[in-house]
mmCIF file of C-alpha atoms (C1' of nucleotides) in Angstrom:
data_model
loop_
_atom_site.group_PDB
_atom_site.id
_atom_site.type_symbol
_atom_site.label_atom_id
_atom_site.label_comp_id
_atom_site.label_asym_id
_atom_site.label_seq_id
_atom_site.Cartn_x
_atom_site.Cartn_y
_atom_site.Cartn_z
ATOM 1 C CA MET A 1480 94.815 94.404 106.602
ATOM 2 C CA LEU A 1481 97.928 93.707 104.548
ATOM 3 C CA LYS A 1482 95.808 91.203 102.671
ATOM 4 C CA LEU A 1483 95.657 90.485 98.963
ATOM 5 C CA THR A 1484 92.169 90.891 97.510
ATOM 6 C CA LYS A 1485 90.199 88.027 96.012
ATOM 7 C CA LYS A 1486 90.570 89.611 92.595
ATOM 8 C CA VAL A 1487 94.337 89.370 92.907
ATOM 9 C CA ASP A 1488 94.029 85.777 94.079
ATOM 10 C CA TYR A 1489 91.879 85.005 91.061
ATOM 11 C CA ALA A 1490 94.319 86.714 88.709
ATOM 12 C CA LEU A 1491 97.248 84.744 90.107
ATOM 13 C CA LEU A 1492 95.376 81.458 89.834
ATOM 14 C CA ALA A 1493 94.385 82.174 86.241
ATOM 15 C CA LEU A 1494 97.825 83.361 85.210
ATOM 16 C CA ASN A 1495 99.457 80.389 86.854
ATOM 17 C CA LEU A 1496 97.165 78.132 84.882
ATOM 18 C CA MET A 1497 97.958 79.923 81.643
ATOM 19 C CA ALA A 1498 101.661 79.794 82.395
ATOM 20 C CA LYS A 1499 101.461 76.048 82.710
ATOM 21 C CA ALA A 1500 99.457 75.723 79.483
ATOM 22 C CA GLU A 1501 101.080 75.087 76.145
ATOM 23 C CA GLU A 1502 103.085 77.899 74.610
ATOM 24 C CA GLY A 1503 100.528 80.322 73.183
ATOM 25 C CA GLY A 1504 97.709 78.142 74.461
ATOM 26 C CA ILE A 1505 94.326 79.791 74.869
ATOM 27 C CA SER A 1506 92.164 79.632 77.967
ATOM 28 C CA ASN A 1507 88.693 81.097 78.313
ATOM 29 C CA VAL A 1508 87.066 82.700 81.313
ATOM 30 C CA ARG A 1509 84.265 80.174 81.659
ATOM 31 C CA ASP A 1510 86.609 77.210 81.939
ATOM 32 C CA ILE A 1511 88.990 78.837 84.397
ATOM 33 C CA ALA A 1512 86.125 80.109 86.539
ATOM 34 C CA ALA A 1513 84.594 76.630 86.626
ATOM 35 C CA LEU A 1514 87.890 74.985 87.524
ATOM 36 C CA TYR A 1515 88.513 77.262 90.501
ATOM 37 C CA SER A 1516 84.886 77.918 91.495
ATOM 38 C CA ILE A 1517 85.231 81.632 90.775
ATOM 39 C CA PRO A 1518 82.205 83.753 89.761
ATOM 40 C CA PRO A 1519 82.761 84.063 85.995
ATOM 41 C CA GLU A 1520 81.712 87.709 85.825
ATOM 42 C CA ILE A 1521 84.359 88.645 88.358
ATOM 43 C CA LEU A 1522 87.065 86.698 86.660
ATOM 44 C CA ALA A 1523 86.027 88.276 83.351
ATOM 45 C CA LYS A 1524 86.690 91.739 84.721
ATOM 46 C CA VAL A 1525 89.971 90.700 86.208
ATOM 47 C CA MET A 1526 91.093 89.246 82.890
ATOM 48 C CA GLN A 1527 90.094 92.430 81.109
ATOM 49 C CA LYS A 1528 92.324 94.427 83.413
ATOM 50 C CA LEU A 1529 95.220 92.059 82.841
ATOM 51 C CA SER A 1530 94.601 92.448 79.131
ATOM 52 C CA LYS A 1531 94.541 96.246 79.303
ATOM 53 C CA SER A 1532 97.819 96.170 81.187
ATOM 54 C CA GLY A 1533 99.419 94.161 78.433
ATOM 55 C CA LEU A 1534 100.078 91.033 80.457
ATOM 56 C CA ILE A 1535 97.722 88.853 78.458
ATOM 57 C CA GLN A 1536 96.267 88.851 74.942
ATOM 58 C CA SER A 1537 92.567 88.538 74.209
ATOM 59 C CA HIS A 1538 91.021 86.555 71.361
ATOM 60 C CA SER A 1539 87.389 87.559 71.024
ATOM 61 C CA ALA A 1540 85.831 84.747 69.064
ATOM 62 C CA PRO A 1541 84.371 81.263 69.447
ATOM 63 C CA LYS A 1542 87.109 78.983 70.766
ATOM 64 C CA GLY A 1543 88.823 82.211 71.706
ATOM 65 C CA GLY A 1544 89.910 83.419 75.125
ATOM 66 C CA TYR A 1545 93.180 84.652 76.552
ATOM 67 C CA SER A 1546 96.821 83.777 76.234
ATOM 68 C CA LEU A 1547 99.933 85.213 77.849
ATOM 69 C CA LYS A 1548 101.289 88.192 75.968
ATOM 70 C CA ILE A 1549 104.706 88.171 77.614
ATOM 71 C CA PRO A 1550 106.706 85.267 79.043
ATOM 72 C CA ALA A 1551 105.595 83.941 82.420
ATOM 73 C CA GLU A 1552 109.052 84.713 83.811
ATOM 74 C CA GLU A 1553 108.465 88.404 83.110
ATOM 75 C CA ILE A 1554 105.094 88.603 84.808
ATOM 76 C CA SER A 1555 105.769 89.502 88.436
ATOM 77 C CA VAL A 1556 103.233 89.308 91.218
ATOM 78 C CA LEU A 1557 103.666 93.055 91.616
ATOM 79 C CA LYS A 1558 102.701 93.643 87.968
ATOM 80 C CA VAL A 1559 99.580 91.559 88.476
ATOM 81 C CA LEU A 1560 98.753 93.408 91.642
ATOM 82 C CA VAL A 1561 99.104 96.809 90.050
ATOM 83 C CA ALA A 1562 97.164 95.716 86.981
ATOM 84 C CA VAL A 1563 94.225 94.507 89.035
ATOM 85 C CA GLU A 1564 94.134 96.929 91.962
ATOM 86 C CA GLY A 1565 96.196 99.951 91.028
ATOM 87 C CA PRO A 1566 99.189 101.438 92.828
ATOM 88 C CA VAL A 1567 100.352 99.632 95.951
ATOM 89 C CA GLY A 1568 101.376 101.295 99.190
ATOM 90 C CA ILE A 1569 101.325 100.039 102.755
ATOM 91 C CA VAL A 1570 100.890 103.660 103.816
ATOM 92 C CA SER A 1571 98.291 105.811 102.058
ATOM 93 C CA CYS A 1572 100.568 108.790 101.784
ATOM 94 C CA SER A 1573 102.908 106.794 99.556
ATOM 95 C CA ASP A 1574 100.574 105.631 96.806
ATOM 96 C CA GLY A 1575 98.839 108.894 95.945
ATOM 97 C CA THR A 1576 95.633 107.865 97.732
ATOM 98 C CA ASP A 1577 95.764 110.213 100.681
ATOM 99 C CA LYS A 1578 96.453 113.787 99.699
ATOM 100 C CA THR A 1579 95.266 115.208 102.990
ATOM 101 C CA CYS A 1580 97.070 113.155 105.610
ATOM 102 C CA GLN A 1581 96.319 114.733 108.985
ATOM 103 C CA GLN A 1582 99.595 113.494 110.430
ATOM 104 C CA ARG A 1583 101.803 114.730 107.594
ATOM 105 C CA GLY A 1584 103.227 117.688 109.463
ATOM 106 C CA GLN A 1585 104.208 115.759 112.575
ATOM 107 C CA CYS A 1586 104.868 112.354 111.054
ATOM 108 C CA ASP A 1587 108.341 111.150 111.861
ATOM 109 C CA ILE A 1588 108.033 107.513 110.874
ATOM 110 C CA ARG A 1589 107.231 107.856 107.164
ATOM 111 C CA SER A 1590 110.718 107.332 105.855
ATOM 112 C CA PRO A 1591 111.342 103.983 107.573
ATOM 113 C CA LEU A 1592 107.876 102.767 106.654
ATOM 114 C CA GLU A 1593 108.543 103.591 103.045
ATOM 115 C CA LYS A 1594 111.730 101.591 103.144
ATOM 116 C CA LEU A 1595 109.816 98.705 104.614
ATOM 117 C CA GLN A 1596 107.351 99.122 101.798
ATOM 118 C CA ASN A 1597 110.131 99.076 99.242
ATOM 119 C CA ASN A 1598 111.278 95.746 100.550
ATOM 120 C CA ILE A 1599 107.813 94.297 100.219
ATOM 121 C CA LEU A 1600 107.480 95.680 96.700
ATOM 122 C CA TRP A 1601 110.842 94.243 95.828
ATOM 123 C CA PHE A 1602 109.738 90.787 96.858
ATOM 124 C CA LEU A 1603 106.524 91.136 94.926
ATOM 125 C CA GLU A 1604 108.509 92.189 91.882
ATOM 126 C CA ALA A 1605 111.029 89.388 92.302
ATOM 127 C CA LEU A 1606 108.412 86.647 92.365
ATOM 128 C CA SER A 1607 107.163 85.707 88.878
ATOM 129 C CA ILE A 1608 104.074 83.700 88.075
ATOM 130 C CA ARG A 1609 106.395 81.078 86.642
ATOM 131 C CA GLU A 1610 107.851 80.509 90.096
ATOM 132 C CA LEU A 1611 104.387 80.664 91.575
ATOM 133 C CA GLY A 1612 103.481 77.403 89.926
ATOM 134 C CA GLN A 1613 106.613 75.525 90.861
ATOM 135 C CA GLU A 1614 107.072 73.241 93.795
ATOM 136 C CA PRO A 1615 108.452 74.852 96.963
ATOM 137 C CA ALA A 1616 111.771 73.041 96.613
ATOM 138 C CA VAL A 1617 112.315 74.623 93.218
ATOM 139 C CA LEU A 1618 111.663 78.174 94.391
ATOM 140 C CA LYS A 1619 114.573 80.522 94.414
ATOM 141 C CA GLY A 1620 115.950 81.896 97.649
ATOM 142 C CA VAL A 1621 114.225 85.219 97.343
ATOM 143 C CA THR A 1622 110.868 83.625 97.989
ATOM 144 C CA ASP A 1623 112.115 81.665 100.938
ATOM 145 C CA GLY A 1624 112.663 83.509 104.177
ATOM 146 C CA SER A 1625 114.369 80.579 105.840
ATOM 147 C CA SER A 1626 117.165 80.322 103.293
ATOM 148 C CA LEU A 1627 117.713 84.070 103.256
ATOM 149 C CA PHE A 1628 117.700 84.661 106.959
ATOM 150 C CA GLY A 1629 118.351 81.340 108.614
ATOM 151 C CA GLN A 1630 115.291 81.721 110.806
ATOM 152 C CA PRO A 1631 112.085 80.307 109.308
ATOM 153 C CA LEU A 1632 108.890 81.810 110.645
ATOM 154 C CA HIS A 1633 106.192 79.435 111.769
ATOM 155 C CA HIS A 1634 102.554 80.440 111.889
ATOM 156 C CA LYS A 1635 99.362 78.847 112.950
ATOM 157 C CA GLY A 1636 97.024 78.154 110.056
ATOM 158 C CA MET B 1228 95.008 96.436 99.593
ATOM 159 C CA LEU B 1229 98.235 95.512 101.331
ATOM 160 C CA LYS B 1230 97.748 98.667 103.343
ATOM 161 C CA LEU B 1231 98.293 99.300 107.027
ATOM 162 C CA THR B 1232 95.189 100.579 108.779
ATOM 163 C CA LYS B 1233 94.994 103.992 110.384
ATOM 164 C CA LYS B 1234 94.866 102.371 113.790
ATOM 165 C CA VAL B 1235 98.230 100.777 113.122
ATOM 166 C CA ASP B 1236 99.581 104.099 111.902
ATOM 167 C CA TYR B 1237 98.348 105.749 115.070
ATOM 168 C CA ALA B 1238 99.868 103.018 117.216
ATOM 169 C CA LEU B 1239 103.245 103.379 115.521
ATOM 170 C CA LEU B 1240 103.221 107.147 115.875
ATOM 171 C CA ALA B 1241 102.339 106.916 119.554
ATOM 172 C CA LEU B 1242 104.868 104.192 120.306
ATOM 173 C CA ASN B 1243 107.557 106.048 118.438
ATOM 174 C CA LEU B 1244 106.848 109.094 120.547
ATOM 175 C CA MET B 1245 106.967 107.077 123.740
ATOM 176 C CA ALA B 1246 110.192 105.409 122.661
ATOM 177 C CA LYS B 1247 111.804 108.800 122.294
ATOM 178 C CA ALA B 1248 110.504 109.983 125.668
ATOM 179 C CA GLU B 1249 112.511 109.670 128.832
ATOM 180 C CA GLU B 1250 113.024 106.222 130.266
ATOM 181 C CA GLY B 1251 109.763 105.305 131.971
ATOM 182 C CA GLY B 1252 108.253 108.593 130.876
ATOM 183 C CA ILE B 1253 104.473 108.795 130.823
ATOM 184 C CA SER B 1254 102.385 110.051 127.912
ATOM 185 C CA ASN B 1255 98.627 110.441 127.941
ATOM 186 C CA VAL B 1256 96.155 109.885 125.143
ATOM 187 C CA ARG B 1257 94.890 113.455 124.976
ATOM 188 C CA ASP B 1258 98.347 114.939 124.432
ATOM 189 C CA ILE B 1259 99.417 112.409 121.800
ATOM 190 C CA ALA B 1260 96.117 112.725 119.948
ATOM 191 C CA ALA B 1261 96.441 116.500 119.916
ATOM 192 C CA LEU B 1262 100.031 116.372 118.689
ATOM 193 C CA TYR B 1263 99.216 114.156 115.721
ATOM 194 C CA SER B 1264 95.633 115.327 115.067
ATOM 195 C CA ILE B 1265 94.212 111.929 115.879
ATOM 196 C CA PRO B 1266 90.645 111.497 117.223
ATOM 197 C CA PRO B 1267 91.338 110.878 120.913
ATOM 198 C CA GLU B 1268 88.671 108.170 121.265
ATOM 199 C CA ILE B 1269 90.298 106.132 118.508
ATOM 200 C CA LEU B 1270 93.754 106.492 119.935
ATOM 201 C CA ALA B 1271 92.389 105.545 123.351
ATOM 202 C CA LYS B 1272 91.170 102.208 122.024
ATOM 203 C CA VAL B 1273 94.406 101.566 120.205
ATOM 204 C CA MET B 1274 96.388 102.234 123.357
ATOM 205 C CA GLN B 1275 94.142 99.892 125.316
ATOM 206 C CA LYS B 1276 94.917 97.105 122.872
ATOM 207 C CA LEU B 1277 98.624 97.784 123.125
ATOM 208 C CA SER B 1278 98.245 97.678 126.885
ATOM 209 C CA LYS B 1279 96.352 94.372 126.829
ATOM 210 C CA SER B 1280 99.072 92.909 124.634
ATOM 211 C CA GLY B 1281 101.682 93.841 127.192
ATOM 212 C CA LEU B 1282 103.583 96.314 125.021
ATOM 213 C CA ILE B 1283 102.762 99.298 127.182
ATOM 214 C CA GLN B 1284 101.807 99.942 130.792
ATOM 215 C CA SER B 1285 98.825 101.979 131.844
ATOM 216 C CA HIS B 1286 98.682 104.391 134.778
ATOM 217 C CA SER B 1287 95.087 105.298 135.460
ATOM 218 C CA ALA B 1288 95.215 108.475 137.449
ATOM 219 C CA PRO B 1289 95.616 112.219 137.129
ATOM 220 C CA LYS B 1290 98.988 112.901 135.501
ATOM 221 C CA GLY B 1291 98.815 109.247 134.520
ATOM 222 C CA GLY B 1292 98.878 107.759 131.052
ATOM 223 C CA TYR B 1293 100.978 105.127 129.356
ATOM 224 C CA SER B 1294 104.617 104.143 129.333
ATOM 225 C CA LEU B 1295 106.502 101.411 127.475
ATOM 226 C CA LYS B 1296 106.409 98.111 129.326
ATOM 227 C CA ILE B 1297 109.256 96.517 127.350
ATOM 228 C CA PRO B 1298 112.280 98.133 125.672
ATOM 229 C CA ALA B 1299 111.617 99.898 122.367
ATOM 230 C CA GLU B 1300 114.131 97.585 120.702
ATOM 231 C CA GLU B 1301 111.914 94.617 121.530
ATOM 232 C CA ILE B 1302 108.708 96.106 120.160
ATOM 233 C CA SER B 1303 108.547 95.075 116.524
ATOM 234 C CA VAL B 1304 106.178 96.528 113.966
ATOM 235 C CA LEU B 1305 104.712 93.030 113.634
ATOM 236 C CA LYS B 1306 103.932 92.900 117.366
ATOM 237 C CA VAL B 1307 102.161 96.242 117.099
ATOM 238 C CA LEU B 1308 100.245 95.088 114.079
ATOM 239 C CA VAL B 1309 99.076 91.897 115.729
ATOM 240 C CA ALA B 1310 98.195 93.713 118.938
ATOM 241 C CA VAL B 1311 96.026 96.233 117.129
ATOM 242 C CA GLU B 1312 94.509 94.205 114.285
ATOM 243 C CA GLY B 1313 94.969 90.560 115.133
ATOM 244 C CA PRO B 1314 96.671 87.838 113.092
ATOM 245 C CA VAL B 1315 98.275 88.942 109.823
ATOM 246 C CA GLY B 1316 98.083 87.069 106.544
ATOM 247 C CA ILE B 1317 98.313 88.272 102.965
ATOM 248 C CA VAL B 1318 96.107 85.337 102.030
ATOM 249 C CA SER B 1319 92.980 84.657 104.070
ATOM 250 C CA CYS B 1320 93.555 80.922 104.166
ATOM 251 C CA SER B 1321 96.759 81.500 106.139
ATOM 252 C CA ASP B 1322 95.532 83.574 109.045
ATOM 253 C CA GLY B 1323 92.561 81.507 110.126
ATOM 254 C CA THR B 1324 90.082 83.992 108.657
ATOM 255 C CA ASP B 1325 88.776 81.971 105.732
ATOM 256 C CA LYS B 1326 87.748 78.484 106.750
ATOM 257 C CA THR B 1327 85.738 77.874 103.611
ATOM 258 C CA CYS B 1328 88.041 78.881 100.771
ATOM 259 C CA GLN B 1329 86.314 77.965 97.518
ATOM 260 C CA GLN B 1330 89.634 77.504 95.752
ATOM 261 C CA ARG B 1331 91.218 75.309 98.384
ATOM 262 C CA GLY B 1332 90.880 72.048 96.463
ATOM 263 C CA GLN B 1333 92.371 73.361 93.239
ATOM 264 C CA CYS B 1334 94.734 75.969 94.616
ATOM 265 C CA ASP B 1335 98.269 75.364 93.448
ATOM 266 C CA ILE B 1336 99.850 78.685 94.396
ATOM 267 C CA ARG B 1337 99.330 78.679 98.145
ATOM 268 C CA SER B 1338 102.740 77.440 99.128
ATOM 269 C CA PRO B 1339 104.739 80.126 97.287
ATOM 270 C CA LEU B 1340 102.372 82.824 98.488
ATOM 271 C CA GLU B 1341 102.886 81.695 102.038
ATOM 272 C CA LYS B 1342 106.625 81.923 101.598
ATOM 273 C CA LEU B 1343 106.185 85.421 100.260
ATOM 274 C CA GLN B 1344 104.092 86.163 103.299
ATOM 275 C CA ASN B 1345 106.766 84.807 105.595
ATOM 276 C CA ASN B 1346 109.240 87.210 104.082
ATOM 277 C CA ILE B 1347 106.939 90.132 104.693
ATOM 278 C CA LEU B 1348 106.309 89.019 108.266
ATOM 279 C CA TRP B 1349 110.013 88.625 108.791
ATOM 280 C CA PHE B 1350 110.623 92.230 107.786
ATOM 281 C CA LEU B 1351 107.818 93.405 110.012
ATOM 282 C CA GLU B 1352 109.336 91.472 112.886
ATOM 283 C CA ALA B 1353 112.848 92.724 112.150
ATOM 284 C CA LEU B 1354 111.866 96.390 112.290
ATOM 285 C CA SER B 1355 111.527 97.724 115.830
ATOM 286 C CA ILE B 1356 109.897 100.952 116.878
ATOM 287 C CA ARG B 1357 113.302 102.085 118.025
ATOM 288 C CA GLU B 1358 114.547 101.997 114.453
ATOM 289 C CA LEU B 1359 111.290 103.551 113.296
ATOM 290 C CA GLY B 1360 112.224 106.813 114.924
ATOM 291 C CA GLN B 1361 115.779 106.992 113.692
ATOM 292 C CA GLU B 1362 117.040 108.843 110.692
ATOM 293 C CA PRO B 1363 117.119 106.858 107.429
ATOM 294 C CA ALA B 1364 120.923 106.800 107.412
ATOM 295 C CA VAL B 1365 120.960 105.032 110.755
ATOM 296 C CA LEU B 1366 118.567 102.277 109.718
ATOM 297 C CA LYS B 1367 119.990 98.829 109.466
ATOM 298 C CA GLY B 1368 120.233 97.101 106.115
ATOM 299 C CA VAL B 1369 117.189 94.987 106.652
ATOM 300 C CA THR B 1370 114.957 98.004 106.338
ATOM 301 C CA ASP B 1371 116.697 99.337 103.286
ATOM 302 C CA GLY B 1372 115.937 97.693 99.995
ATOM 303 C CA SER B 1373 118.576 99.605 98.122
ATOM 304 C CA SER B 1374 121.453 98.420 100.242
ATOM 305 C CA LEU B 1375 120.217 94.865 100.231
ATOM 306 C CA PHE B 1376 119.467 94.593 96.565
ATOM 307 C CA GLY B 1377 121.351 97.358 94.837
ATOM 308 C CA GLN B 1378 118.225 98.569 93.095
ATOM 309 C CA PRO B 1379 116.172 101.134 94.989
ATOM 310 C CA LEU B 1380 112.529 101.329 94.053
ATOM 311 C CA HIS B 1381 111.124 104.746 93.352
ATOM 312 C CA HIS B 1382 107.472 105.660 93.751
ATOM 313 C CA LYS B 1383 105.381 108.692 93.185
ATOM 314 C CA GLY B 1384 104.099 110.337 96.345
ATOM 315 C "C1'" DT C 342 75.218 85.849 56.298
ATOM 316 C "C1'" DT C 343 73.548 84.183 60.218
ATOM 317 C "C1'" DT C 344 74.428 82.665 64.793
ATOM 318 C "C1'" DA C 345 76.724 80.803 68.744
ATOM 319 C "C1'" DT C 346 80.722 81.863 71.374
ATOM 320 C "C1'" DC C 347 83.723 84.561 73.092
ATOM 321 C "C1'" DG C 348 85.423 89.210 75.236
ATOM 322 C "C1'" DC C 349 84.088 94.352 76.524
ATOM 323 C "C1'" DA C 350 81.849 97.770 79.354
ATOM 324 C "C1'" DG C 351 79.592 99.695 83.026
ATOM 325 C "C1'" DA C 352 75.755 100.352 86.140
ATOM 326 C "C1'" DC C 353 74.122 98.398 90.200
ATOM 327 C "C1'" DC C 354 73.678 96.131 94.845
ATOM 328 C "C1'" DA C 355 75.298 93.470 99.091
ATOM 329 C "C1'" DT C 356 78.651 92.589 102.378
ATOM 330 C "C1'" DT C 357 82.552 93.444 105.005
ATOM 331 C "C1'" DT C 358 85.950 96.267 106.831
ATOM 332 C "C1'" DT C 359 87.496 100.433 108.564
ATOM 333 C "C1'" DA C 360 86.937 104.811 110.795
ATOM 334 C "C1'" DG C 361 84.896 107.484 113.912
ATOM 335 C "C1'" DT C 362 81.245 108.875 117.602
ATOM 336 C "C1'" DC C 363 78.826 108.618 121.836
ATOM 337 C "C1'" DT C 364 77.887 107.254 126.492
ATOM 338 C "C1'" DG C 365 79.032 105.657 130.710
ATOM 339 C "C1'" DT C 366 82.191 103.179 134.314
ATOM 340 C "C1'" DA C 367 86.399 102.512 137.194
ATOM 341 C "C1'" DA C 368 90.788 103.776 139.168
ATOM 342 C "C1'" DT C 369 93.875 107.099 141.261
ATOM 343 C "C1'" DC C 370 95.691 111.068 143.361
ATOM 344 C "C1'" DA C 371 95.727 115.869 144.943
ATOM 345 C "C1'" DT D 409 85.535 114.419 146.915
ATOM 346 C "C1'" DG D 410 86.266 115.791 142.535
ATOM 347 C "C1'" DA D 411 89.365 116.399 138.579
ATOM 348 C "C1'" DT D 412 91.860 113.446 135.581
ATOM 349 C "C1'" DT D 413 93.118 109.587 133.700
ATOM 350 C "C1'" DA D 414 92.167 104.836 131.565
ATOM 351 C "C1'" DC D 415 88.465 101.103 130.467
ATOM 352 C "C1'" DA D 416 84.533 99.251 127.951
ATOM 353 C "C1'" DG D 417 81.299 98.682 124.509
ATOM 354 C "C1'" DA D 418 77.341 99.982 121.726
ATOM 355 C "C1'" DC D 419 76.493 102.568 117.815
ATOM 356 C "C1'" DT D 420 76.819 104.990 113.178
ATOM 357 C "C1'" DA D 421 79.145 106.455 108.882
ATOM 358 C "C1'" DA D 422 82.052 105.806 105.168
ATOM 359 C "C1'" DA D 423 84.869 103.218 102.217
ATOM 360 C "C1'" DA D 424 86.531 99.085 100.145
ATOM 361 C "C1'" DT D 425 85.454 94.787 98.489
ATOM 362 C "C1'" DG D 426 82.847 91.167 96.365
ATOM 363 C "C1'" DG D 427 79.404 89.958 93.482
ATOM 364 C "C1'" DT D 428 75.230 90.521 90.106
ATOM 365 C "C1'" DC D 429 72.857 92.067 86.091
ATOM 366 C "C1'" DT D 430 72.292 93.822 81.497
ATOM 367 C "C1'" DG D 431 73.572 94.855 77.033
ATOM 368 C "C1'" DC D 432 77.120 95.556 73.290
ATOM 369 C "C1'" DG D 433 81.003 94.249 70.020
ATOM 370 C "C1'" DA D 434 84.141 90.962 67.601
ATOM 371 C "C1'" DT D 435 85.044 86.725 65.386
ATOM 372 C "C1'" DA D 436 84.767 82.381 63.113
ATOM 373 C "C1'" DA D 437 82.294 78.429 61.988
ATOM 374 C "C1'" DA D 438 78.112 76.613 60.050
#
DNA sequence: TTTATCGCAGACCATTTTAGTCTGTAATCA
DNA sequence: TGATTACAGACTAAAATGGTCTGCGATAAA
């Protein structure tokens, strides 16, 4: 729960690679899949969705492949997420998925949860795939809880 | 994806109700389930997990039920989440779930994603079930993206 | 103009997660 | 002692996810 899907992981890896490639450089599915040990058919579908969403440009030909369609700075993690998986909502009643929520009438916690959700979405929107590929030290404050809040969180791996 | 499970929803609804009840007041599973149209067996299991995690106190007897074991202010959404569903991680390699990540060797986006995750966890930890039950206007800034960032996000319901 | 290389499209299946059901046990109090 | 509560876990159903298979279309180089 609260977990990114593999498809999103794959999309982020691929986009990060493309962002680091030469300006307008072309990468193809087979190569990327091989590099990251991703099933090529899966990655192919993911790339097609990114293409349909206008984040990348396809070149259907020998020596073809994909290139970024918009600058890496303008491709947010949220955009990738929505492109690959559709609307995001930590509560079903907020993303159009659940039209028949049984708790709707009595629910008195929706508003705060939606605000929480907005914060998460804001972070996802604020983080671009350009920043994704940079070293931690280079990341801006928004991606770094410790600098924003003084209290870093430590987790067990 | 990135969605809270129903069990977590149920737990939050129940805890919110208990937080609003009298100090030390006792609520039983049947009543809560009826109020929110939740299958009682499901809610029962959720409550048992909350009890095992020390968030609530059980009273196994007629007119018994559950009461908060620690103040509502100290019960964070993150605590509830972990109690009900176990460790949280937006990427599998960070919560101990995926020991055999195929991308591990080549992955160059893990560090920023983990920082993103830390931010999300921080928000989940910062929001208590006490605040969950309060009116939006009363919520502290941390739960309100618009006040923190100037730009509210709007979604379709 | 043929052909290899690429993306496009969608049906299909397997696995995992989530949600919910069923059955029975144990504790407590009136 | 029996009604009422929580405790425990096996079990099934449904949904989401991950992955496979097959065939088609576009392009550019040979």
